[in-house]
CSV table of C-alpha atoms in Angstrom, one decimal:
chain,number,residue,atom,x,y,z
A,1,UNK,CA,-6.9,5.7,6.4
A,2,UNK,CA,-4.7,2.8,5.8
A,3,UNK,CA,-1.3,2.7,7.5
A,4,UNK,CA,1.8,3.2,5.4
A,5,UNK,CA,5.5,3.0,6.2
A,6,UNK,CA,7.9,5.4,4.5
A,7,UNK,CA,11.6,5.1,5.1
A,8,UNK,CA,13.5,8.4,4.5
A,9,UNK,CA,17.2,8.0,3.5
A,10,UNK,CA,19.8,10.6,2.9
A,11,UNK,CA,21.8,9.8,-0.2
A,12,UNK,CA,25.0,11.1,-1.8
A,13,UNK,CA,24.0,10.5,-5.4
A,14,UNK,CA,20.3,10.7,-6.1
A,15,UNK,CA,20.3,9.3,-9.6
A,16,UNK,CA,22.6,6.3,-8.6
A,17,UNK,CA,20.5,5.6,-5.5
A,18,UNK,CA,17.3,5.8,-7.6
A,19,UNK,CA,18.6,3.3,-10.1
A,20,UNK,CA,19.5,0.9,-7.2
A,21,UNK,CA,16.0,1.1,-5.6
A,22,UNK,CA,14.3,0.6,-8.9
A,23,UNK,CA,16.4,-2.5,-9.4
A,24,UNK,CA,15.4,-3.6,-5.9
A,25,UNK,CA,11.8,-3.5,-6.9
A,26,UNK,CA,10.6,0.1,-6.2
A,27,UNK,CA,8.5,2.2,-8.6
A,28,UNK,CA,9.2,5.9,-8.8
A,29,UNK,CA,6.3,8.1,-7.8
A,30,UNK,CA,6.8,11.2,-9.9
A,31,UNK,CA,4.3,13.2,-7.8
A,32,UNK,CA,6.9,13.4,-4.9
A,33,UNK,CA,10.1,13.2,-6.9
A,34,UNK,CA,12.4,15.9,-8.3
A,35,UNK,CA,15.9,17.3,-8.1
A,36,UNK,CA,16.2,16.9,-4.3
A,37,UNK,CA,14.2,13.7,-3.7
A,38,UNK,CA,12.9,10.5,-5.3
A,39,UNK,CA,9.8,8.8,-3.9
A,40,UNK,CA,9.7,5.0,-4.6
A,41,UNK,CA,6.8,2.6,-3.7
A,42,UNK,CA,7.4,-1.1,-3.0
A,43,UNK,CA,3.7,-1.7,-2.4
A,44,UNK,CA,0.6,0.4,-1.5
A,45,UNK,CA,1.9,0.6,2.0
A,46,UNK,CA,5.7,0.6,1.8
A,47,UNK,CA,7.7,3.5,0.4
A,48,UNK,CA,11.2,4.8,0.4
A,49,UNK,CA,12.0,8.5,0.1
A,50,UNK,CA,15.6,9.2,-1.1
A,51,UNK,CA,16.7,12.7,-0.2
A,52,UNK,CA,19.9,14.6,-1.1
A,53,UNK,CA,22.0,15.4,2.0
A,54,UNK,CA,21.1,19.1,1.7
A,55,UNK,CA,17.4,18.3,1.5
A,56,UNK,CA,17.5,15.8,4.3
A,57,UNK,CA,19.3,18.3,6.5
A,58,UNK,CA,16.2,20.6,6.2
A,59,UNK,CA,14.3,18.1,8.4
A,60,UNK,CA,16.8,17.4,11.2
A,61,UNK,CA,19.5,19.2,13.1
A,62,UNK,CA,21.4,15.9,13.7
A,63,UNK,CA,24.4,15.1,11.6
A,64,UNK,CA,24.0,12.5,8.8
A,65,UNK,CA,25.8,9.4,9.8
A,66,UNK,CA,27.9,7.2,7.6
A,67,UNK,CA,26.1,3.9,6.9
A,68,UNK,CA,29.2,2.6,5.1
A,69,UNK,CA,31.1,2.7,8.4
A,70,UNK,CA,28.5,2.2,11.1
A,71,UNK,CA,25.4,-0.1,11.2
A,72,UNK,CA,22.4,2.1,11.6
A,73,UNK,CA,19.5,-0.2,10.7
A,74,UNK,CA,18.7,-3.3,8.7
A,75,UNK,CA,15.6,-2.9,6.7
A,76,UNK,CA,13.7,-6.1,5.6
A,77,UNK,CA,11.9,-6.5,2.3
A,78,UNK,CA,10.0,-9.8,1.8
A,79,UNK,CA,9.7,-11.4,-1.6
A,80,UNK,CA,7.2,-14.0,-3.0
A,81,UNK,CA,9.5,-17.1,-3.3
A,82,UNK,CA,13.0,-18.3,-2.6
A,83,UNK,CA,14.3,-17.7,-6.2
A,84,UNK,CA,13.2,-14.1,-5.9
A,85,UNK,CA,15.7,-13.5,-3.1
A,86,UNK,CA,18.6,-14.3,-5.4
A,87,UNK,CA,17.2,-12.6,-8.5
A,88,UNK,CA,16.5,-9.4,-6.5
A,89,UNK,CA,20.1,-9.4,-5.3
A,90,UNK,CA,21.3,-10.0,-8.9
A,91,UNK,CA,19.3,-7.0,-10.1
A,92,UNK,CA,20.4,-4.8,-7.2
A,93,UNK,CA,24.1,-5.7,-7.7
A,94,UNK,CA,23.8,-4.7,-11.4
A,95,UNK,CA,22.5,-1.3,-10.3
A,96,UNK,CA,25.4,-0.6,-7.9
A,97,UNK,CA,24.7,-2.6,-4.8
A,98,UNK,CA,27.0,-4.9,-2.9
A,99,UNK,CA,25.8,-8.4,-2.2
A,100,UNK,CA,26.1,-10.3,1.0
A,101,UNK,CA,27.6,-7.8,3.5
A,102,UNK,CA,26.1,-10.1,6.1
A,103,UNK,CA,26.0,-13.9,5.8
A,104,UNK,CA,23.0,-15.6,4.0
A,105,UNK,CA,20.7,-17.6,6.2
A,106,UNK,CA,18.9,-20.7,5.0
A,107,UNK,CA,16.6,-22.3,7.7
A,108,UNK,CA,14.5,-24.3,5.2
A,109,UNK,CA,11.3,-22.4,6.0
A,110,UNK,CA,13.1,-19.1,5.6
A,111,UNK,CA,15.8,-17.9,3.3
A,112,UNK,CA,17.5,-14.5,3.4
A,113,UNK,CA,20.4,-12.5,1.9
A,114,UNK,CA,21.5,-8.9,2.3
A,115,UNK,CA,22.3,-6.1,-0.2
A,116,UNK,CA,24.1,-2.9,0.6
A,117,UNK,CA,23.0,0.2,-1.3
A,118,UNK,CA,25.4,2.8,-2.7
A,119,UNK,CA,25.3,4.7,0.6
A,120,UNK,CA,25.9,1.7,2.8
A,121,UNK,CA,22.3,1.0,3.9
A,122,UNK,CA,21.7,-2.7,4.3
A,123,UNK,CA,18.5,-4.4,3.2
A,124,UNK,CA,17.6,-7.9,4.1
A,125,UNK,CA,15.7,-9.7,1.3
A,126,UNK,CA,13.6,-12.5,2.9
A,127,UNK,CA,11.4,-15.3,1.7
A,128,UNK,CA,9.4,-17.2,4.4
A,129,UNK,CA,7.3,-20.3,3.7
A,130,UNK,CA,3.8,-19.3,5.0
A,131,UNK,CA,2.8,-22.9,5.5
A,132,UNK,CA,5.6,-23.4,8.0
A,133,UNK,CA,4.5,-20.3,9.9
A,134,UNK,CA,1.0,-21.8,10.6
């Protein structure tokens, strides 16, 4: 079986968060989506599961932290070219995200910017020149 990575995120407003992640490039998987959760796929191997706080609490006894206040993780999503970094952020901002909570980085062979989702989770959108990596 091929490996997959699925990031589970507790969210305050499921419909607003779903709109943000669709703008970020995710495709809703209706098979695992409903009133308590939305499943989004970014590739065959990368998924994000958005869960209402009540539903998320069914899977853990730990309290849900506040990503707007405390840094909990920085999740990286790669894109195909340099322009896609900026266009992805533009789409995500239009869907309720906040651009550049961290400084952009331009190293020539790599370019990245950050987007904060409606719950405060920070995603780093990255393009890397594969030729420079060889």
